[in-house]
């Protein structure tokens, strides 16, 4: 604990202790204040401003320190200063005291709470940001809720001080009024209980419930208003229509069919969507072919005199299509039809909140799930449209290997493809505006990958901004600006692959007509239940984000399908707490939960345990002894906050941590689990072992050593 905190804690403890040690609480009883009333009245008459000021200060002190007696002081305020002045003084003093109590709680406890519940606090804070003022107002309206508890609890959230102030000021006013008013007849009061009669308390509870009820009502009215002007069909043919048969759409339709709903799935292009046809599957098939080239390059280190191979690029690209073809059946029309899904091949258009048109046919449906995916974003760089440019959609049609492949973008797709093409024999020049690649990962992970790419021959141009494309004497070139030196740099190339992000598909299928809301980044806005502004229209996958991964689309699909079909009874908020991701470079970069960078940015307290793979037997035997396992834990505990693994098969290693985090298993549990020897997975156990070593019970071990010495007879 920092010195500042210790001092504040000691001062507060001293003040609270003196309150009880000097028996000051005797004055904070009904009898106590009644006994003093006459004398105090005389003081107020003699010097009203001084008395008012002292009372104001005392009130703030009592409430800021969360001492008992605020209710009695409120009565006394009415007795001494009357209704008008009493209300004014108490209202401001109580708000100021409440705000100070909240700030004290924030100062003393928030770090501890952050460290303990850091990863979960994010969602709570987001909730408080959205609804905090609302719930605080409801709580403040009911004086029966302990005043000091509200202050302490709200201090742990990120509620803004200004918001806290005004909501408390307004919310506490009715209760303050009742007490100050009652205080005017202080002499006749027999007990505090009498002030809040059951009827009055009931009225306050109703008052407190009012904003919540009003909010629910408002939501209902809003939901109804959104449908205004649309004609709801009297009868529906389907329970659910799903637009798009990529990862999100396929899983949504699958779940609906599994629970016997009448579901239609519409796909305008290829079943399986991006992942199967132009994303995960082809890129991983390409990476596999490229890996062999890297293996051959390492042949000498593995005991061969020499080994060489020449790449047949056309065969590599043809193999990719064969792989896609082999997996295609998993996502085929036939398979889904067998599962009970009615599949339509054609472009869907939403014509009303309950109607979707496809191939001239109108399907009526209670619910719609939009799973229309995303497409590569082509930035408006002058000359790009005339360049020999590819993106992740068009790349797979390439049959002639570019000698010099320029890759724009240093994200996961750019990095995976840069390494693969370089290994297959192209000279890759990778251009990135940022100071490093893989900006979402920790700097040390990115550093390792950048070093690997450079060592394999990739020409990395970091901090380069693409300004324009040109063709000079039939030669394609990109003009970039070196952001460090502000110099213009010309990069000649044969083909350019644009991998600078993906744009949600939100145009041309009825979104505009329904006025569905888009976020700043172009994705469809959905709430925590994945519903759009129409409660019966949901969106999943890349079209809504925030994570653009196949497994997240599938994860969201469950929530959207269940909420759409059973939301009348119960709706589920989508859970993003444990989202793993892998960049399939070699070595792979795999992470789940918080990265160290995230923890720093969000001020979550953490401890780092690192295990270097160069120590791992299997990695040494396989000649892949580089990388690390980095685990972030709650200080002093084995609770996992996040993991980053940079290693061969890092994606596979991560699964154990994903399971552990999902089911709240700590590092002790991983350490206590048998891991087969010799496997890469032992790295996880050794990382847990590193953590254990750093948290040995030193004192106990000293005693154990003494015990052993004693047993030796020395
Ligand atoms: C090169 C690359 C590599 C990737 N590698 C990985 C990886 O290794 N791991 C991973 O998790 N993710 C990876 N991804 C991301 C992953 O592919 C996507 O996150 C995932 O496919 C998104 O699924 P989706 O269902 O949201 O959309 P999509 O798969 O894009 O499906 C949307 C479907 O909707 C259809 N559609 C759109 N509008 C209409 C309409 N009006 N009517 C009918 N149909 C319509 C489209 O034709 C499309 O088939 C990769 C992406 C790329 C580009």
Short mmCIF file of C-alpha atoms in Angstrom, two decimals, residues 295-296 298-304 620-623:
data_model
loop_
_atom_site.label_atom_id
_atom_site.label_comp_id
_atom_site.label_asym_id
_atom_site.label_seq_id
_atom_site.Cartn_x
_atom_site.Cartn_y
_atom_site.Cartn_z
CA UNK A 295 11.60 -27.07 -42.92
CA UNK A 296 13.72 -27.76 -45.96
CA UNK A 298 16.41 -26.04 -41.77
CA UNK A 299 17.41 -29.45 -43.12
CA UNK A 300 21.09 -28.89 -42.37
CA UNK A 301 20.36 -28.19 -38.71
CA UNK A 302 18.35 -31.41 -38.60
CA UNK A 303 21.25 -33.55 -39.84
CA UNK A 304 20.96 -33.51 -43.63
CA UNK A 620 14.74 -28.43 -28.20
CA UNK A 621 14.36 -31.87 -29.79
CA UNK A 622 12.13 -30.42 -32.52
CA UNK A 623 14.49 -27.51 -33.18
#
